[in-house]
Amino acid sequence: MIDQDKHWMRLALKLAEQARGQTSPNPLVGAVVVKQGQAVGTGFHETAGGPHAEVLALNEAGANACGADLYVTLEPCTHYGRTPPCTKAIIAAGIRRVVSATIDPDPRVRGKGVEQLRQAGVEVSTGICEAEAQRQNAIFITYMTKQRPHVIWKSAHTLDGHPATRTGASRWITGEKARNYAHNIRAEVDAIMVGAGTLRADNPELTARPKGKDPTSIRQPIRIIADTRLRIALDSRCLDPLLPGRVIIATSDLAPPRKVKELIARGIEVWQAPPVAGQVDIANFLADLAKLKVTSVLLEGGPTLAGSFFDLGLIDQCHIYMAPLLFGGATAPVALAGIGAENPSAGARIVQIRRRQLGTDLLIDGLVESMAVGGVPPCSPD
């Protein structure tokens, strides 16, 4: 029975993954209705506000749902939002047994779905492929449990840890396949964030431009710049009004009031608060982003901004692109600055690692240990 449960749950997880980047601020959810050893209905949550995975799977199963088993990657909801509760639909369909991979961290649900189903006489099992399901919804879990976006630190550097040479040259460290993959990740997150230093050095657009995809169909992330003294040049490429999507500049009370007004007049959102240790108040800024339903931030800033996030314990996941290069140089930039760990035991351990070969480059994708769940091998191929 356990092997069969894992088989069907992994199918549900595969279905859920099809909507990666399309469901924010909702989680990824897949569902499969099984009767007499056959899948009679499948579904996945395609977009926020759309039908939930369970309802789609039940609708496809029709009358076959009566007496069947339902496999779902996240505990069915019990509350009215933009859609009715899934628990009611499950009970009305006559489902015999529900197998849920993991409990929903949303406080409006969090165990209530399981309880409601059991009270209605439905057999409920939980914890099947739990680690995989929680890894899949790491963004949603951070958003719900920490009341801030899930932060993914992205860095491209050499095998000896340098994102640029001693002269500051950084284009290009990684190859075309790695860069295109990074653009696909940009299209999956809610926001991209860089610091003022990166903006001055590279003048990036901060848009998602994956090759082979229709530009009009790509979901563009919010472009965020952390700039304590608001030194951003008004002709920066990321401020181009012709680019799609929103721009938010996070600054401090050290910013010139006239420049704040000018940026706002251009339609650019400016977040401002007293500085903390002479820098943008990152922790409060992230909390306010969550109130805007921003669930994920891809941190592409340089070593200074990344170091600030690291020192505050605000990095949840890492995307490290490693190129088969050595730059050397005592004065060459390092990938991660900040105060740093005092001793090895204080370092942030990266776990649940996934590896992907991208041409000659290697992507290491892992969670910071505080975000991890048990049961997943420490290193597994993508």
GROMACS .gro file of C-alpha atoms in nm:
model
  382
    1MET     CA    1   0.000   0.000   0.000
    2ILE     CA    2   0.281   0.243   0.086
    3ASP     CA    3   0.452   0.186  -0.250
    4GLN     CA    4   0.121   0.244  -0.431
    5ASP     CA    5   0.059   0.559  -0.228
    6LYS     CA    6   0.405   0.692  -0.321
    7HIS     CA    7   0.345   0.613  -0.688
    8TRP     CA    8   0.022   0.813  -0.706
    9MET     CA    9   0.155   1.094  -0.487
   10ARG     CA   10   0.457   1.137  -0.711
   11LEU     CA   11   0.222   1.167  -1.007
   12ALA     CA   12   0.034   1.439  -0.814
   13LEU     CA   13   0.365   1.617  -0.744
   14LYS     CA   14   0.455   1.601  -1.112
   15LEU     CA   15   0.120   1.753  -1.203
   16ALA     CA   16   0.162   2.032  -0.948
   17GLU     CA   17   0.504   2.124  -1.089
   18GLN     CA   18   0.347   2.215  -1.425
   19ALA     CA   19   0.221   2.541  -1.273
   20ARG     CA   20   0.557   2.653  -1.133
   21GLY     CA   21   0.565   3.034  -1.133
   22GLN     CA   22   0.194   3.073  -1.211
   23THR     CA   23   0.011   3.029  -0.879
   24SER     CA   24   0.153   3.300  -0.650
   25PRO     CA   25   0.050   3.378  -0.380
   26ASN     CA   26  -0.106   3.031  -0.373
   27PRO     CA   27   0.087   2.705  -0.342
   28LEU     CA   28   0.157   2.442  -0.606
   29VAL     CA   29  -0.097   2.160  -0.571
   30GLY     CA   30  -0.161   1.844  -0.771
   31ALA     CA   31  -0.432   1.581  -0.723
   32VAL     CA   32  -0.514   1.233  -0.855
   33VAL     CA   33  -0.836   1.033  -0.807
   34VAL     CA   34  -0.767   0.658  -0.807
   35LYS     CA   35  -1.022   0.377  -0.826
   36GLN     CA   36  -0.945   0.008  -0.849
   37GLY     CA   37  -0.582   0.081  -0.920
   38GLN     CA   38  -0.649   0.325  -1.206
   39ALA     CA   39  -0.629   0.704  -1.225
   40VAL     CA   40  -0.977   0.825  -1.312
   41GLY     CA   41  -0.921   1.196  -1.256
   42THR     CA   42  -0.626   1.434  -1.240
   43GLY     CA   43  -0.581   1.804  -1.186
   44PHE     CA   44  -0.345   2.075  -1.071
   45HIS     CA   45  -0.391   2.430  -0.950
   46GLU     CA   46  -0.306   2.632  -1.260
   47THR     CA   47  -0.334   2.992  -1.143
   48ALA     CA   48  -0.435   3.198  -0.839
   49GLY     CA   49  -0.811   3.240  -0.832
   50GLY     CA   50  -0.865   2.938  -1.056
   51PRO     CA   51  -1.013   2.601  -0.955
   52HIS     CA   52  -0.815   2.400  -0.703
   53ALA     CA   53  -0.645   2.075  -0.799
   54GLU     CA   54  -0.890   1.858  -0.602
   55VAL     CA   55  -1.195   2.006  -0.773
   56LEU     CA   56  -1.045   1.960  -1.120
   57ALA     CA   57  -0.956   1.599  -1.044
   58LEU     CA   58  -1.303   1.528  -0.902
   59ASN     CA   59  -1.473   1.686  -1.201
   60GLU     CA   60  -1.272   1.470  -1.438
   61ALA     CA   61  -1.350   1.157  -1.235
   62GLY     CA   62  -1.723   1.232  -1.228
   63ALA     CA   63  -1.928   0.944  -1.084
   64ASN     CA   64  -1.609   0.735  -1.053
   65ALA     CA   65  -1.506   0.954  -0.760
   66CYS     CA   66  -1.757   0.776  -0.535
   67GLY     CA   67  -1.567   0.519  -0.328
   68ALA     CA   68  -1.231   0.624  -0.478
   69ASP     CA   69  -0.908   0.745  -0.320
   70LEU     CA   70  -0.784   1.102  -0.363
   71TYR     CA   71  -0.413   1.181  -0.358
   72VAL     CA   72  -0.330   1.548  -0.306
   73THR     CA   73   0.005   1.716  -0.246
   74LEU     CA   74  -0.131   1.961   0.014
   75GLU     CA   75  -0.403   1.931   0.276
   76PRO     CA   76  -0.741   2.026   0.124
   77CYS     CA   77  -0.864   2.372   0.221
   78THR     CA   78  -1.164   2.437   0.445
   79HIS     CA   79  -1.221   2.809   0.397
   80TYR     CA   80  -1.397   3.028   0.145
   81GLY     CA   81  -1.158   3.242  -0.060
   82ARG     CA   82  -1.186   3.305  -0.430
   83THR     CA   83  -1.306   2.944  -0.451
   84PRO     CA   84  -1.521   2.728  -0.218
   85PRO     CA   85  -1.365   2.482   0.032
   86CYS     CA   86  -1.225   2.166  -0.126
   87THR     CA   87  -1.323   1.955   0.174
   88LYS     CA   88  -1.692   2.004   0.094
   89ALA     CA   89  -1.640   1.897  -0.267
   90ILE     CA   90  -1.447   1.588  -0.154
   91ILE     CA   91  -1.716   1.484   0.091
   92ALA     CA   92  -1.996   1.549  -0.159
   93ALA     CA   93  -1.818   1.337  -0.423
   94GLY     CA   94  -1.814   1.035  -0.192
   95ILE     CA   95  -1.435   0.997  -0.176
   96ARG     CA   96  -1.346   0.700   0.046
   97ARG     CA   97  -0.990   0.792   0.139
   98VAL     CA   98  -0.774   1.106   0.112
   99VAL     CA   99  -0.395   1.081   0.107
  100SER     CA  100  -0.231   1.417   0.172
  101ALA     CA  101   0.143   1.467   0.137
  102THR     CA  102   0.169   1.748   0.390
  103ILE     CA  103  -0.035   1.974   0.616
  104ASP     CA  104  -0.114   2.321   0.481
  105PRO     CA  105   0.091   2.586   0.671
  106ASP     CA  106  -0.181   2.846   0.606
  107PRO     CA  107  -0.328   2.919   0.954
  108ARG     CA  108  -0.676   2.922   0.799
  109VAL     CA  109  -0.631   2.551   0.722
  110ARG     CA  110  -0.342   2.393   0.918
  111GLY     CA  111  -0.498   2.060   1.019
  112LYS     CA  112  -0.860   2.173   0.991
  113GLY     CA  113  -0.899   2.007   0.651
  114VAL     CA  114  -0.789   1.670   0.786
  115GLU     CA  115  -1.015   1.707   1.089
  116GLN     CA  116  -1.319   1.803   0.881
  117LEU     CA  117  -1.273   1.509   0.645
  118ARG     CA  118  -1.234   1.261   0.929
  119GLN     CA  119  -1.544   1.394   1.102
  120ALA     CA  120  -1.733   1.326   0.779
  121GLY     CA  121  -1.617   0.962   0.782
  122VAL     CA  122  -1.343   0.998   0.522
  123GLU     CA  123  -1.025   0.800   0.593
  124VAL     CA  124  -0.723   1.034   0.586
  125SER     CA  125  -0.353   0.953   0.563
  126THR     CA  126  -0.080   1.218   0.575
  127GLY     CA  127   0.295   1.230   0.532
  128ILE     CA  128   0.330   1.036   0.206
  129CYS     CA  129   0.619   1.200   0.012
  130GLU     CA  130   0.606   1.481   0.268
  131ALA     CA  131   0.964   1.595   0.221
  132GLU     CA  132   0.924   1.617  -0.157
  133ALA     CA  133   0.598   1.810  -0.120
  134GLN     CA  134   0.745   2.057   0.127
  135ARG     CA  135   1.051   2.105  -0.094
  136GLN     CA  136   0.819   2.178  -0.386
  137ASN     CA  137   0.631   2.441  -0.186
  138ALA     CA  138   0.928   2.592  -0.001
  139ILE     CA  139   0.826   2.939  -0.124
  140PHE     CA  140   0.473   2.905   0.011
  141ILE     CA  141   0.594   2.763   0.341
  142THR     CA  142   0.830   3.056   0.401
  143TYR     CA  143   0.561   3.304   0.306
  144MET     CA  144   0.309   3.151   0.547
  145THR     CA  145   0.535   3.072   0.841
  146LYS     CA  146   0.773   3.370   0.834
  147GLN     CA  147   0.536   3.637   0.697
  148ARG     CA  148   0.791   3.744   0.439
  149PRO     CA  149   0.896   3.637   0.090
  150HIS     CA  150   1.113   3.331   0.033
  151VAL     CA  151   1.458   3.465  -0.059
  152ILE     CA  152   1.664   3.281  -0.320
  153TRP     CA  153   2.024   3.398  -0.338
  154LYS     CA  154   2.156   3.364  -0.692
  155SER     CA  155   2.529   3.380  -0.755
  156ALA     CA  156   2.744   3.297  -1.057
  157HIS     CA  157   3.108   3.251  -0.974
  158THR     CA  158   3.425   3.059  -1.047
  159LEU     CA  159   3.541   2.744  -0.873
  160ASP     CA  160   3.758   2.962  -0.648
  161GLY     CA  161   3.457   3.173  -0.545
  162HIS     CA  162   3.497   3.491  -0.749
  163PRO     CA  163   3.200   3.658  -0.925
  164ALA     CA  164   3.444   3.889  -1.110
  165THR     CA  165   3.812   3.937  -1.179
  166ARG     CA  166   4.037   4.171  -0.980
  167THR     CA  167   3.947   4.447  -1.231
  168GLY     CA  168   3.574   4.393  -1.176
  169ALA     CA  169   3.510   4.223  -1.513
  170SER     CA  170   3.230   3.968  -1.487
  171ARG     CA  171   3.085   3.911  -1.836
  172TRP     CA  172   3.056   3.632  -1.897
  173ILE     CA  173   3.149   3.384  -1.623
  174THR     CA  174   2.883   3.127  -1.706
  175GLY     CA  175   2.778   3.001  -2.048
  176GLU     CA  176   2.463   3.059  -2.250
  177LYS     CA  177   2.274   2.758  -2.113
  178ALA     CA  178   2.325   2.871  -1.754
  179ARG     CA  179   2.225   3.228  -1.833
  180ASN     CA  180   1.910   3.115  -2.012
  181TYR     CA  181   1.817   2.888  -1.722
  182ALA     CA  182   1.856   3.186  -1.487
  183HIS     CA  183   1.615   3.384  -1.704
  184ASN     CA  184   1.360   3.103  -1.671
  185ILE     CA  185   1.395   3.125  -1.291
  186ARG     CA  186   1.336   3.501  -1.313
  187ALA     CA  187   1.005   3.428  -1.484
  188GLU     CA  188   0.902   3.202  -1.194
  189VAL     CA  189   0.962   3.439  -0.901
  190ASP     CA  190   0.759   3.739  -0.790
  191ALA     CA  191   1.052   3.981  -0.769
  192ILE     CA  192   1.421   4.034  -0.849
  193MET     CA  193   1.635   4.242  -0.615
  194VAL     CA  194   1.975   4.406  -0.659
  195GLY     CA  195   2.171   4.670  -0.474
  196ALA     CA  196   2.288   5.011  -0.586
  197GLY     CA  197   2.640   4.880  -0.647
  198THR     CA  198   2.526   4.615  -0.893
  199LEU     CA  199   2.308   4.871  -1.067
  200ARG     CA  200   2.601   5.109  -1.116
  201ALA     CA  201   2.837   4.834  -1.229
  202ASP     CA  202   2.610   4.639  -1.468
  203ASN     CA  203   2.307   4.863  -1.536
  204PRO     CA  204   2.080   4.557  -1.579
  205GLU     CA  205   1.722   4.555  -1.708
  206LEU     CA  206   1.616   4.302  -1.440
  207THR     CA  207   1.363   4.140  -1.674
  208ALA     CA  208   1.302   3.775  -1.762
  209ARG     CA  209   1.412   3.700  -2.117
  210PRO     CA  210   1.426   3.321  -2.165
  211LYS     CA  211   1.502   3.218  -2.520
  212GLY     CA  212   1.240   3.039  -2.725
  213LYS     CA  213   0.944   3.189  -2.541
  214ASP     CA  214   0.698   3.452  -2.657
  215PRO     CA  215   0.798   3.772  -2.468
  216THR     CA  216   0.432   3.868  -2.425
  217SER     CA  217   0.358   3.540  -2.245
  218ILE     CA  218   0.639   3.572  -1.991
  219ARG     CA  219   0.540   3.669  -1.639
  220GLN     CA  220   0.772   3.956  -1.547
  221PRO     CA  221   0.891   3.991  -1.187
  222ILE     CA  222   0.883   4.313  -0.989
  223ARG     CA  223   1.218   4.493  -1.022
  224ILE     CA  224   1.353   4.594  -0.679
  225ILE     CA  225   1.657   4.809  -0.607
  226ALA     CA  226   1.799   4.856  -0.258
  227ASP     CA  227   1.958   5.202  -0.254
  228THR     CA  228   2.020   5.354   0.090
  229ARG     CA  229   2.099   5.708  -0.030
  230LEU     CA  230   1.901   5.693  -0.354
  231ARG     CA  231   2.199   5.740  -0.581
  232ILE     CA  232   2.033   5.558  -0.869
  233ALA     CA  233   2.076   5.724  -1.207
  234LEU     CA  234   1.742   5.829  -1.351
  235ASP     CA  235   1.840   5.687  -1.690
  236SER     CA  236   1.909   5.338  -1.548
  237ARG     CA  237   1.782   5.068  -1.781
  238CYS     CA  238   1.563   4.907  -1.513
  239LEU     CA  239   1.367   5.235  -1.481
  240ASP     CA  240   1.275   5.242  -1.851
  241PRO     CA  241   0.897   5.308  -1.859
  242LEU     CA  242   0.868   5.089  -2.169
  243LEU     CA  243   0.972   4.779  -1.973
  244PRO     CA  244   0.687   4.564  -1.840
  245GLY     CA  245   0.615   4.528  -1.470
  246ARG     CA  246   0.654   4.728  -1.152
  247VAL     CA  247   0.963   4.890  -1.003
  248ILE     CA  248   1.014   4.936  -0.629
  249ILE     CA  249   1.311   5.122  -0.485
  250ALA     CA  250   1.384   5.047  -0.119
  251THR     CA  251   1.564   5.338   0.039
  252SER     CA  252   1.608   5.517   0.372
  253ASP     CA  253   1.555   5.855   0.532
  254LEU     CA  254   1.901   5.943   0.401
  255ALA     CA  255   1.757   5.975   0.050
  256PRO     CA  256   1.719   6.328  -0.098
  257PRO     CA  257   1.348   6.425  -0.070
  258ARG     CA  258   1.352   6.592  -0.413
  259LYS     CA  259   1.471   6.272  -0.580
  260VAL     CA  260   1.208   6.067  -0.399
  261LYS     CA  261   0.937   6.296  -0.536
  262GLU     CA  262   1.082   6.283  -0.886
  263LEU     CA  263   1.086   5.905  -0.891
  264ILE     CA  264   0.729   5.884  -0.761
  265ALA     CA  265   0.621   6.132  -1.028
  266ARG     CA  266   0.760   5.889  -1.285
  267GLY     CA  267   0.539   5.611  -1.153
  268ILE     CA  268   0.812   5.435  -0.958
  269GLU     CA  269   0.723   5.305  -0.613
  270VAL     CA  270   0.955   5.420  -0.336
  271TRP     CA  271   0.967   5.240   0.000
  272GLN     CA  272   1.135   5.448   0.268
  273ALA     CA  273   1.218   5.392   0.634
  274PRO     CA  274   1.487   5.491   0.885
  275PRO     CA  275   1.818   5.317   0.809
  276VAL     CA  276   1.944   5.026   1.016
  277ALA     CA  277   2.320   5.024   1.068
  278GLY     CA  278   2.344   5.279   0.789
  279GLN     CA  279   2.162   5.058   0.538
  280VAL     CA  280   1.812   4.991   0.407
  281ASP     CA  281   1.595   4.820   0.670
  282ILE     CA  282   1.578   4.492   0.479
  283ALA     CA  283   1.378   4.295   0.738
  284ASN     CA  284   1.094   4.549   0.752
  285PHE     CA  285   1.100   4.588   0.376
  286LEU     CA  286   1.053   4.213   0.326
  287ALA     CA  287   0.765   4.213   0.575
  288ASP     CA  288   0.596   4.489   0.376
  289LEU     CA  289   0.653   4.299   0.050
  290ALA     CA  290   0.463   4.006   0.201
  291LYS     CA  291   0.169   4.238   0.266
  292LEU     CA  292   0.173   4.307  -0.109
  293LYS     CA  293   0.151   3.927  -0.163
  294VAL     CA  294   0.508   3.905  -0.288
  295THR     CA  295   0.600   3.547  -0.197
  296SER     CA  296   0.947   3.512  -0.351
  297VAL     CA  297   1.249   3.731  -0.417
  298LEU     CA  298   1.544   3.633  -0.636
  299LEU     CA  299   1.839   3.811  -0.478
  300GLU     CA  300   2.077   3.891  -0.764
  301GLY     CA  301   2.263   4.172  -0.592
  302GLY     CA  302   2.636   4.175  -0.542
  303PRO     CA  303   2.831   4.047  -0.241
  304THR     CA  304   2.749   4.347  -0.021
  305LEU     CA  305   2.370   4.315  -0.042
  306ALA     CA  306   2.388   3.935  -0.027
  307GLY     CA  307   2.610   3.962   0.280
  308SER     CA  308   2.353   4.183   0.453
  309PHE     CA  309   2.082   3.924   0.389
  310PHE     CA  310   2.313   3.647   0.510
  311ASP     CA  311   2.403   3.826   0.833
  312LEU     CA  312   2.032   3.875   0.907
  313GLY     CA  313   1.948   3.511   0.838
  314LEU     CA  314   1.722   3.609   0.550
  315ILE     CA  315   1.848   3.371   0.281
  316ASP     CA  316   1.626   3.063   0.244
  317GLN     CA  317   1.758   2.903  -0.072
  318CYS     CA  318   2.066   2.922  -0.294
  319HIS     CA  319   2.108   2.899  -0.670
  320ILE     CA  320   2.483   2.880  -0.720
  321TYR     CA  321   2.608   2.867  -1.078
  322MET     CA  322   2.967   2.742  -1.079
  323ALA     CA  323   3.182   2.790  -1.389
  324PRO     CA  324   3.493   2.580  -1.454
  325LEU     CA  325   3.719   2.882  -1.416
  326LEU     CA  326   3.981   3.006  -1.172
  327PHE     CA  327   4.041   3.381  -1.137
  328GLY     CA  328   4.264   3.398  -0.832
  329GLY     CA  329   4.368   3.733  -0.691
  330ALA     CA  330   4.365   3.847  -0.331
  331THR     CA  331   4.174   4.161  -0.428
  332ALA     CA  332   3.917   3.993  -0.659
  333PRO     CA  333   3.556   4.021  -0.533
  334VAL     CA  334   3.414   3.738  -0.326
  335ALA     CA  335   3.063   3.599  -0.383
  336LEU     CA  336   2.933   3.671  -0.031
  337ALA     CA  337   3.048   3.958   0.191
  338GLY     CA  338   2.896   4.093   0.513
  339ILE     CA  339   3.025   4.018   0.862
  340GLY     CA  340   3.016   3.645   0.802
  341ALA     CA  341   3.031   3.345   1.032
  342GLU     CA  342   3.267   3.356   1.328
  343ASN     CA  343   3.346   2.984   1.319
  344PRO     CA  344   3.252   2.684   1.102
  345SER     CA  345   2.967   2.574   1.328
  346ALA     CA  346   2.800   2.913   1.277
  347GLY     CA  347   2.787   2.873   0.899
  348ALA     CA  348   2.457   2.832   0.717
  349ARG     CA  349   2.446   2.472   0.600
  350ILE     CA  350   2.291   2.404   0.261
  351VAL     CA  351   2.088   2.083   0.240
  352GLN     CA  352   1.849   1.899   0.011
  353ILE     CA  353   2.075   1.985  -0.277
  354ARG     CA  354   1.978   1.938  -0.639
  355ARG     CA  355   2.240   1.947  -0.913
  356ARG     CA  356   2.191   2.040  -1.276
  357GLN     CA  357   2.454   2.042  -1.548
  358LEU     CA  358   2.411   2.342  -1.778
  359GLY     CA  359   2.664   2.310  -2.056
  360THR     CA  360   3.002   2.324  -1.883
  361ASP     CA  361   2.854   2.497  -1.576
  362LEU     CA  362   2.703   2.337  -1.267
  363LEU     CA  363   2.398   2.467  -1.082
  364ILE     CA  364   2.374   2.387  -0.712
  365ASP     CA  365   2.020   2.445  -0.581
  366GLY     CA  366   1.971   2.389  -0.209
  367LEU     CA  367   1.781   2.508   0.094
  368VAL     CA  368   1.934   2.673   0.397
  369GLU     CA  369   1.903   2.413   0.672
  370SER     CA  370   1.643   2.609   0.872
  371MET     CA  371   1.407   2.575   0.571
  372ALA     CA  372   1.467   2.204   0.518
  373VAL     CA  373   1.254   1.903   0.604
  374GLY     CA  374   1.361   1.549   0.677
  375GLY     CA  375   1.357   1.249   0.453
  376VAL     CA  376   1.526   1.382   0.140
  377PRO     CA  377   1.872   1.251   0.049
  378PRO     CA  378   2.141   1.517   0.105
  379CYS     CA  379   2.229   1.523  -0.263
  380SER     CA  380   2.022   1.404  -0.556
  381PRO     CA  381   2.028   1.472  -0.930
  382ASP     CA  382   1.764   1.701  -1.074
   0.00000   0.00000   0.00000
